[in-house]
Tab-separated table of C-alpha atoms and ligand atoms in Angstrom:
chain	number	residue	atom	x	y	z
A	1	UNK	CA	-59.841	81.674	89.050
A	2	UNK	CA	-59.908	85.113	87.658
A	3	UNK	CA	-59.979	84.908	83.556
A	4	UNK	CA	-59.845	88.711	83.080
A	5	UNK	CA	-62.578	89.930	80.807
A	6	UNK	CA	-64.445	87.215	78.677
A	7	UNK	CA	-66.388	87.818	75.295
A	8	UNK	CA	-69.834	89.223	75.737
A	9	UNK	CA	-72.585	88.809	72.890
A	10	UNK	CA	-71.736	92.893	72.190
A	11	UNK	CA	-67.945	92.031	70.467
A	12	UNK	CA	-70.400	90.321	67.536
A	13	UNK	CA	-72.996	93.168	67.650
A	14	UNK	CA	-71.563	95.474	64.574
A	15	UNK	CA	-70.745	97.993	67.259
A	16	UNK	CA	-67.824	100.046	69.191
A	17	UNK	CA	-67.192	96.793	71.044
A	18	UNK	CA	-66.820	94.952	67.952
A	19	UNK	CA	-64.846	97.332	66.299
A	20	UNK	CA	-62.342	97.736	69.483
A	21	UNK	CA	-62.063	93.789	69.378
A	22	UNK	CA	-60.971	93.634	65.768
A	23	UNK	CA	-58.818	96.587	66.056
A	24	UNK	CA	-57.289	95.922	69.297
A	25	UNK	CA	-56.948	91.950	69.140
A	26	UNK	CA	-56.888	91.055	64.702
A	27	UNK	CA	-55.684	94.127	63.070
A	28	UNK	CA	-52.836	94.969	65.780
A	29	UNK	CA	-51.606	91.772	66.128
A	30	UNK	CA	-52.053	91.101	61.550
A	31	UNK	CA	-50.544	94.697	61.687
A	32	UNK	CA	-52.548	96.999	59.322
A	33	UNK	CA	-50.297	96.238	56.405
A	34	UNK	CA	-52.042	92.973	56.057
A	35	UNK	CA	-55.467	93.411	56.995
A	36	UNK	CA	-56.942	96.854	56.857
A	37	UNK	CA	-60.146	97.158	58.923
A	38	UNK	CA	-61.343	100.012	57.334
A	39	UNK	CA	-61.794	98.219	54.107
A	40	UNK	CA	-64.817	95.656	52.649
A	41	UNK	CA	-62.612	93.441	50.357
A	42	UNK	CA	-59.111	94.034	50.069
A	43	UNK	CA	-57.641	93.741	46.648
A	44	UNK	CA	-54.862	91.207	46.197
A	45	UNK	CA	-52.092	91.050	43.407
A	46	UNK	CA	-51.139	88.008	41.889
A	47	UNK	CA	-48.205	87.230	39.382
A	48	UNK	CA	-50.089	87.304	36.089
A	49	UNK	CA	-47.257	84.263	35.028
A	50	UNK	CA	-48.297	82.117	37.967
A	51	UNK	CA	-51.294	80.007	38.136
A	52	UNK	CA	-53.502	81.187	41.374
A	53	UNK	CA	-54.733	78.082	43.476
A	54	UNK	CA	-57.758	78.548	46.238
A	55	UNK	CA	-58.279	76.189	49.565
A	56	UNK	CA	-59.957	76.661	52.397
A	57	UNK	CA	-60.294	74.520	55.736
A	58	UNK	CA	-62.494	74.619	58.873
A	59	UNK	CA	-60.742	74.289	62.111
A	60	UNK	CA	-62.789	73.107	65.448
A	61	UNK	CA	-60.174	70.985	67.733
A	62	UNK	CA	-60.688	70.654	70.769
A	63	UNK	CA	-58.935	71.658	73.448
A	64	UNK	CA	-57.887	75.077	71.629
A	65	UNK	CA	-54.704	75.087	72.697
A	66	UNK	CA	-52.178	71.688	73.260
A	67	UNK	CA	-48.596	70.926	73.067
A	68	UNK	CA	-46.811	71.718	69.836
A	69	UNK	CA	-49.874	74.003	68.434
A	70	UNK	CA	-52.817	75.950	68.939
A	71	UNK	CA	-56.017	76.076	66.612
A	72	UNK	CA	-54.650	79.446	65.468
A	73	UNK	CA	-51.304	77.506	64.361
A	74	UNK	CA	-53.245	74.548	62.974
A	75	UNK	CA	-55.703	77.076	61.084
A	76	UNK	CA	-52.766	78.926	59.334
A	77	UNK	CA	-50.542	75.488	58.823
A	78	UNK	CA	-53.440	73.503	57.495
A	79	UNK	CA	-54.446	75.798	54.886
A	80	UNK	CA	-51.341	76.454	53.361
A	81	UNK	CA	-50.060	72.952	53.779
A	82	UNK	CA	-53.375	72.631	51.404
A	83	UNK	CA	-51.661	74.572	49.047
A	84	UNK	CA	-48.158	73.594	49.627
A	85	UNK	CA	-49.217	69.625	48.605
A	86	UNK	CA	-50.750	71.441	45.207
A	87	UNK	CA	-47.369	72.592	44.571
A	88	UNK	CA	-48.085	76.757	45.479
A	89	UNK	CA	-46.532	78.902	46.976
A	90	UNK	CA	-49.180	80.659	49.871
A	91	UNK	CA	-49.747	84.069	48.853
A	92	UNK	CA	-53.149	85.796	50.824
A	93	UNK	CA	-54.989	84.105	53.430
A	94	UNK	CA	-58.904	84.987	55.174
A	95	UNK	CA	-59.579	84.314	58.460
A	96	UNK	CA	-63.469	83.764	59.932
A	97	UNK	CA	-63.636	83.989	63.458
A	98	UNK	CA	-67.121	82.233	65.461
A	99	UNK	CA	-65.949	83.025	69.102
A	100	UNK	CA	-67.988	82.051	72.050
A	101	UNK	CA	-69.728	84.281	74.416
A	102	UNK	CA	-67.580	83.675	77.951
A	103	UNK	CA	-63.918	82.931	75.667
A	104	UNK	CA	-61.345	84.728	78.222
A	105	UNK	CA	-60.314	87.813	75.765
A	106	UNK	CA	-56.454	86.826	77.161
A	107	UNK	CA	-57.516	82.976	75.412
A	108	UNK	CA	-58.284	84.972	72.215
A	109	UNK	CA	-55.359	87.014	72.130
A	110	UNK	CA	-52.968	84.034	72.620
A	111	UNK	CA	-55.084	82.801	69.694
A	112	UNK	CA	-54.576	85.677	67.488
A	113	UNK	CA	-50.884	86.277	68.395
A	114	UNK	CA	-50.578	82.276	66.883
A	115	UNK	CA	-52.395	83.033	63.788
A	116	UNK	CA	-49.831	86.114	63.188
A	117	UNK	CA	-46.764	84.261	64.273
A	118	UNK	CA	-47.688	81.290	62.098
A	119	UNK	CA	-48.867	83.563	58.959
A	120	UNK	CA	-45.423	85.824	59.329
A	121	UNK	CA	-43.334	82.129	59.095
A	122	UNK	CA	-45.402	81.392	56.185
A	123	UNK	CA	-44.485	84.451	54.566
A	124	UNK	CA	-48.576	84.621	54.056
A	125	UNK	CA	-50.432	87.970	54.427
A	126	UNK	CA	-54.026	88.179	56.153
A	127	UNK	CA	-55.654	90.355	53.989
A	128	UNK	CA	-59.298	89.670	55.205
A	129	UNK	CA	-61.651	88.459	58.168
A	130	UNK	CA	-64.592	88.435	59.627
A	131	UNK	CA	-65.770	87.723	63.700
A	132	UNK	CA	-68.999	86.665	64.890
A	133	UNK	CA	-69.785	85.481	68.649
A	134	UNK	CA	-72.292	82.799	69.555
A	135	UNK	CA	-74.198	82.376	72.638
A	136	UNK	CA	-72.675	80.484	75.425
A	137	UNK	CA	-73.278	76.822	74.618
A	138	UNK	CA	-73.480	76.801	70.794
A	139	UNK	CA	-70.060	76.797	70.019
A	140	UNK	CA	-66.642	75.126	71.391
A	141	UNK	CA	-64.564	78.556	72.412
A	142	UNK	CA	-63.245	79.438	69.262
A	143	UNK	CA	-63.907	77.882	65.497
A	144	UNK	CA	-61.953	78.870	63.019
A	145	UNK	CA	-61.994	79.443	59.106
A	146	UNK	CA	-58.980	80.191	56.495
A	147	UNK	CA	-59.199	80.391	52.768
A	148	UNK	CA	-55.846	80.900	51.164
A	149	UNK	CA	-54.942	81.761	47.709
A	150	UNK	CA	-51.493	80.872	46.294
A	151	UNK	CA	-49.337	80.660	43.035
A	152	UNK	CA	-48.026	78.116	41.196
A	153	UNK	CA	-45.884	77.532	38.892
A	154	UNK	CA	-47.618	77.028	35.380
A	155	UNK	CA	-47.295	73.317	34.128
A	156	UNK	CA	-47.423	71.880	37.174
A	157	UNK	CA	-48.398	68.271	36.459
A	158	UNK	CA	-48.921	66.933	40.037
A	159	UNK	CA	-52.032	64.973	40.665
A	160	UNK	CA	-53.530	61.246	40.844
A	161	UNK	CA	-54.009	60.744	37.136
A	162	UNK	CA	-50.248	61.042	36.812
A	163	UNK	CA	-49.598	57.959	39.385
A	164	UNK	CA	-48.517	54.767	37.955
A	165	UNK	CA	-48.028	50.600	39.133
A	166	UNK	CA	-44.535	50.531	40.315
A	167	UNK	CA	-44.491	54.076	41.822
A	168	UNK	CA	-43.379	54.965	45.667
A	169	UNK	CA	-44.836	55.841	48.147
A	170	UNK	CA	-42.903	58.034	50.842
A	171	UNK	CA	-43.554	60.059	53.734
A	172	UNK	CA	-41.719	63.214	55.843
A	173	UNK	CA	-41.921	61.869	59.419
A	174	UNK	CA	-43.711	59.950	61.805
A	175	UNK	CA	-47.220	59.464	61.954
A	176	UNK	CA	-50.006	60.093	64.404
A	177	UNK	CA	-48.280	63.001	66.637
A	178	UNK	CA	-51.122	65.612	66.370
A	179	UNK	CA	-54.289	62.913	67.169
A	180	UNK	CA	-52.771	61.537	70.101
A	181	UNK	CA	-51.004	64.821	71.380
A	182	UNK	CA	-54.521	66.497	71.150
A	183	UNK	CA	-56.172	63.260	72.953
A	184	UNK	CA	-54.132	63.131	75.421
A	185	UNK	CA	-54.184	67.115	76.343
A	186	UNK	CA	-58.539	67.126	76.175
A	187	UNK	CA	-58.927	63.612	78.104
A	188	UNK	CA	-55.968	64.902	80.561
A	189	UNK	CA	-54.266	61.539	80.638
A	190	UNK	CA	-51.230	61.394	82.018
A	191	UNK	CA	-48.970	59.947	79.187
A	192	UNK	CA	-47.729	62.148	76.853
A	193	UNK	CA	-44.116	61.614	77.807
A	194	UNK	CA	-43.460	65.155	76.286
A	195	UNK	CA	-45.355	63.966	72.899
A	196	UNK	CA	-46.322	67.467	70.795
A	197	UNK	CA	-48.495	67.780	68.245
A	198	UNK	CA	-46.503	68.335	64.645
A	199	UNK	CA	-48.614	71.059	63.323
A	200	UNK	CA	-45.809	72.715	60.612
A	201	UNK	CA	-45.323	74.031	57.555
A	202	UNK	CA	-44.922	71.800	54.879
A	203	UNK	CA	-43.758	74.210	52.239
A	204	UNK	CA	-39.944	73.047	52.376
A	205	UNK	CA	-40.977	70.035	51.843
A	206	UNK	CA	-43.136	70.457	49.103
A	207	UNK	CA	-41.502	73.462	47.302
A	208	UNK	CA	-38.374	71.482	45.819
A	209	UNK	CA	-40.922	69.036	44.462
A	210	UNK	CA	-43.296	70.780	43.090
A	211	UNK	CA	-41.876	71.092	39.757
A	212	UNK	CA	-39.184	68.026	39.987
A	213	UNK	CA	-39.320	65.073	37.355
A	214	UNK	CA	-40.612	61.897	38.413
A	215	UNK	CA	-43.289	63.705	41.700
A	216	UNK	CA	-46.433	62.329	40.962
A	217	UNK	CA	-48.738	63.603	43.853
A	218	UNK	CA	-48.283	64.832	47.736
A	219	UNK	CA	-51.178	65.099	50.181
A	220	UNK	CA	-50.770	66.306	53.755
A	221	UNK	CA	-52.328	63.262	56.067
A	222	UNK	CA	-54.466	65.264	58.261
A	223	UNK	CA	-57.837	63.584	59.172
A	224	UNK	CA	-58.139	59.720	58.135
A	225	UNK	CA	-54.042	59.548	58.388
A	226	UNK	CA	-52.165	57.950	56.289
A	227	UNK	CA	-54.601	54.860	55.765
A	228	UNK	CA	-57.273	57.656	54.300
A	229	UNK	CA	-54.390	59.351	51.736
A	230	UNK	CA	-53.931	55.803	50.565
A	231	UNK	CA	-57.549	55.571	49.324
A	232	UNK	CA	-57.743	58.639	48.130
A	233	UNK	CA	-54.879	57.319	45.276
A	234	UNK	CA	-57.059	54.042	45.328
A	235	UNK	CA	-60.323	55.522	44.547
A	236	UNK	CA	-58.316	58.169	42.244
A	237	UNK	CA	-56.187	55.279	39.978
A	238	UNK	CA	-57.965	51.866	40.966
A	239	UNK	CA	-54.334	50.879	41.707
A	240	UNK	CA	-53.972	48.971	44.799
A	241	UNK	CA	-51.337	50.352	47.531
A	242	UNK	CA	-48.759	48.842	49.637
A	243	UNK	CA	-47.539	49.683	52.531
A	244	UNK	CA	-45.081	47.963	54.527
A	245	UNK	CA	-45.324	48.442	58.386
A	246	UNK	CA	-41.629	47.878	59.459
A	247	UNK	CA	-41.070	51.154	56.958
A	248	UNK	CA	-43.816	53.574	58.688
A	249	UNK	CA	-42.334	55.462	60.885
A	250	UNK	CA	-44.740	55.988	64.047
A	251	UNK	CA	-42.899	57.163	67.425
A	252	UNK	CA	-43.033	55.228	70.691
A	253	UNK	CA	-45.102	57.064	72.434
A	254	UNK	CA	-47.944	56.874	70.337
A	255	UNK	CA	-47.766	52.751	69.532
A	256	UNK	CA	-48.020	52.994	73.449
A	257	UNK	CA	-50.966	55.109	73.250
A	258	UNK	CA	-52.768	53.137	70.202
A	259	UNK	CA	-52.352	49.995	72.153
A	260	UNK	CA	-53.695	51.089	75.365
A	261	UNK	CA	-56.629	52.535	73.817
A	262	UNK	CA	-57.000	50.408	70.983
A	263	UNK	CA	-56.505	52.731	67.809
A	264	UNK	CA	-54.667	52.203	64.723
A	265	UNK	CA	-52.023	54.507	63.925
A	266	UNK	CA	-52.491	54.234	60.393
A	267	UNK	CA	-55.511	56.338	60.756
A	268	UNK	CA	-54.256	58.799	63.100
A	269	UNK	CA	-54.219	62.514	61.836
A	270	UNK	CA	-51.280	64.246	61.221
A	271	UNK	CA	-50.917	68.358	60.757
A	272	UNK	CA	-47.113	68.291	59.314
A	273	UNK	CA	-47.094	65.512	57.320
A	274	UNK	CA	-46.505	64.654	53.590
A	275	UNK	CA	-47.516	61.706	51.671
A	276	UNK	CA	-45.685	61.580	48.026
A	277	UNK	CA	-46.098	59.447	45.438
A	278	UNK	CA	-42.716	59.221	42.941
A	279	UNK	CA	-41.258	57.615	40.674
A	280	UNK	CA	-39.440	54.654	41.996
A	281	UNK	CA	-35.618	56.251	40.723
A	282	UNK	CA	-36.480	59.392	42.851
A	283	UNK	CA	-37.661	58.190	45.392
A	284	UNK	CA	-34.235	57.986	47.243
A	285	UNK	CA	-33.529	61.013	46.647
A	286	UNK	CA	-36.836	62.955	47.858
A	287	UNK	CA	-36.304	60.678	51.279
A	288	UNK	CA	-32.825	62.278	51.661
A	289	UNK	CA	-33.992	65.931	50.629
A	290	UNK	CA	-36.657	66.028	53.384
A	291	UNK	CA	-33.923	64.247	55.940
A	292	UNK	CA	-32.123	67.247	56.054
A	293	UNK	CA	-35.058	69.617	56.729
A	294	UNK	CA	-36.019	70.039	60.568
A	295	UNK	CA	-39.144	67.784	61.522
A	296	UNK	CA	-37.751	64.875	58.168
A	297	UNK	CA	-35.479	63.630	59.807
A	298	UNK	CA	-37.559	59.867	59.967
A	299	UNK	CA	-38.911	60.351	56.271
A	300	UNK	CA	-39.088	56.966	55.025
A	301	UNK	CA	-40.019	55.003	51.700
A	302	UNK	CA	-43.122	53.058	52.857
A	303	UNK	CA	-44.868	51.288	50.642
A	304	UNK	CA	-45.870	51.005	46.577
A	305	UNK	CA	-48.385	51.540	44.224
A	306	UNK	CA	-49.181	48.093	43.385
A	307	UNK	CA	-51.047	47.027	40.121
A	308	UNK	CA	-52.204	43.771	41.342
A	309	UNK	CA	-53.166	44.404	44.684
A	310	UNK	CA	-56.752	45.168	45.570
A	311	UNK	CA	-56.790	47.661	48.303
A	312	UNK	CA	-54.670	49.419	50.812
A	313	UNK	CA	-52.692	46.438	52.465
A	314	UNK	CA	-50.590	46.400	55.174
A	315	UNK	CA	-47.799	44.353	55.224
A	316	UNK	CA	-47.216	43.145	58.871
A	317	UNK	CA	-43.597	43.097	60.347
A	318	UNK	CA	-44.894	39.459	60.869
A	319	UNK	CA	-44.958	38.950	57.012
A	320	UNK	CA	-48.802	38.811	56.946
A	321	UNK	CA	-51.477	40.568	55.158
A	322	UNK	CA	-54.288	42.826	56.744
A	323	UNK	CA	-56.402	45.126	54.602
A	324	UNK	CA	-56.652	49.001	55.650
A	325	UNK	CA	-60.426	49.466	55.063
A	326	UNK	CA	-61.722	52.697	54.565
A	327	UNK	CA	-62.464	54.995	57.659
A	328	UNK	CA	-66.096	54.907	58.596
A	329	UNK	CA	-66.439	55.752	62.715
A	330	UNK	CA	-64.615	58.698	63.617
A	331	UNK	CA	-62.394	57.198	66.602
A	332	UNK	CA	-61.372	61.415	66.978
A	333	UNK	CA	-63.600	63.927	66.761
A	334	UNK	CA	-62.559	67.858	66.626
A	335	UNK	CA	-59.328	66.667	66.204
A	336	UNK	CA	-58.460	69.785	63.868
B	1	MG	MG1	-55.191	68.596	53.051
């Protein structure tokens, strides 16, 4: 099969193939508003009244492009989901691009035409980048890297210290789309039953709480899943969690998957996906909020922050007790 043209080692050499692939592919699709080749840093202006948060993520899934999402949609997504969960508002983002000698240019375009799309719904400007290419064989197509900067509001109190016994925990949707959708797609198994990965934003869901009475802390269950957010508040209170299973909402087709292949949805990473702890007299509220919005519509109160218990526990839908241990094999790899 013809591919077109394919990166050569010359698109990383500093020269007029280089500068044709950044102008032709980034800038034009960024549009030279946001990122301005001709430029070595790009100044950025922040609201002086706002306190300006940093993240930045590494992105290496493979395959680079599956149902519901691309690693150019992920990239943007999981970096300002970062700062969503902080309570900011994404402002700037950087982009680092290691492409692989033999990517299809028409592969890296697609790419890059994600990473725009993805950036304009975020309302997020790419400001800066930088592309290198690797030799055939070190490096998986395309890896990506995205730093954003973002604002938020001063006074912002969310964070684990402010978790207490007796709080909620809730989350926006179902659990586990974006591992399986992305296993599926690179073993080429033939069970998705139209499963797509849920790589969104997460800034309308995060927004209205970033500043409401009661919000304790949100984290975005991407790698680890939701069993991995719940240790994080562990290891970050010493309070033990609860969560009960008949509340989690995981879809269908991925408790098929997880039982055929033997993995734990719990664990499963997500790339649209809040966690929230509240206070227990919000908590009914929050889960009706993010109802409304598209992709909430199975947001669910799950489970407690429990004083006495020691752990993460799982509450069976049989009424037993099984401990969520903390993640050690990676049952995923380059899953994001
Ligand atoms: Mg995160």
């Amino acid at each position: 099969m013809n591919k077109g043209p394919l990166i050569t080692l010359a698109h990383g050499n500093g020269g007029r193939f280089m500068r044709e692939l950044i102008e032709d592919v980034f800038a034009r699709h960024f549009g030279t508003q946001q990122l301005d080749p001709g430029l070595d840093a790009a100044p950025i202006a922040l609201d002086p009244e706002m306190v300006a948060v940093v993240s930045t993520d590494g992105f290496i899934v493979e395959p680079l492009q599956f149902p519901g999402g691309d690693i150019g949609a992920l990239a943007v997504h999981g970096t300002c989901n970062d700062l969503a969960v902080s309570g900011a508002v994404p402002r700037f983002l950087t982009l680092g691009a290691m492409i692989e000698e033999g990517l299809p240019l028409a592969t890296l375009e697609t790419i890059v035409a994600s990473i725009a799309a993805t950036a304009r719904e975020n309302d997020v400007a790419i400001v800066a980048g930088d592309t290198k290419v690797v030799p055939r064989g070190h490096g998986g197509g395309l890896y990506l890297t995205t730093t954003g900067v973002g604002e938020r509001m001063p006074g912002c109190s969310l964070g684990l210290g402010t978790i207490r016994a007796g709080d909620e925990v809730l989350v926006s949707g179902p659990i586990g789309d974006h591992a399986v959708t992305v296993l599926l797609e690179r073993e080429e198994f033939d069970l998705s039953g139209g499963l797509a990965s849920d790589c969104a934003s997460l800034l309308p869901f995060c927004q209205p709480l970033a500043n409401m009475a009661g919000v304790r802390f949100m984290r975005d269950a991407t790698r680890g899943g939701l069993a991995t957010v719940a240790h994080e508040i562990l290891r970050g209170t010493g309070l033990g969690i609860e969560l009960r299973e008949s509340d989690i909402p995981v879809r269908d087709e991925v408790q098929g998957v997880c039982e055929i292949l033997g993995y734990d949805p719990w664990y499963l990473a997500c790339e649209g996906r809040v966690v929230a702890v509240v206070d227990p007299a919000i908590a009914a509220e929050v889960v009706a909020l993010w109802r409304t919005l598209p992709g909430g519509e199975q947001a669910a109160r799950i489970g407690s922050v429990n004083g006495s218990a020691h752990g993460v526990v799982l509450r069976t839908e049989l009424g037993g007790e099984r401990m969520l241990e903390e993640l050690e094999d990676d049952p995923l790899p380059r899953i994001c």
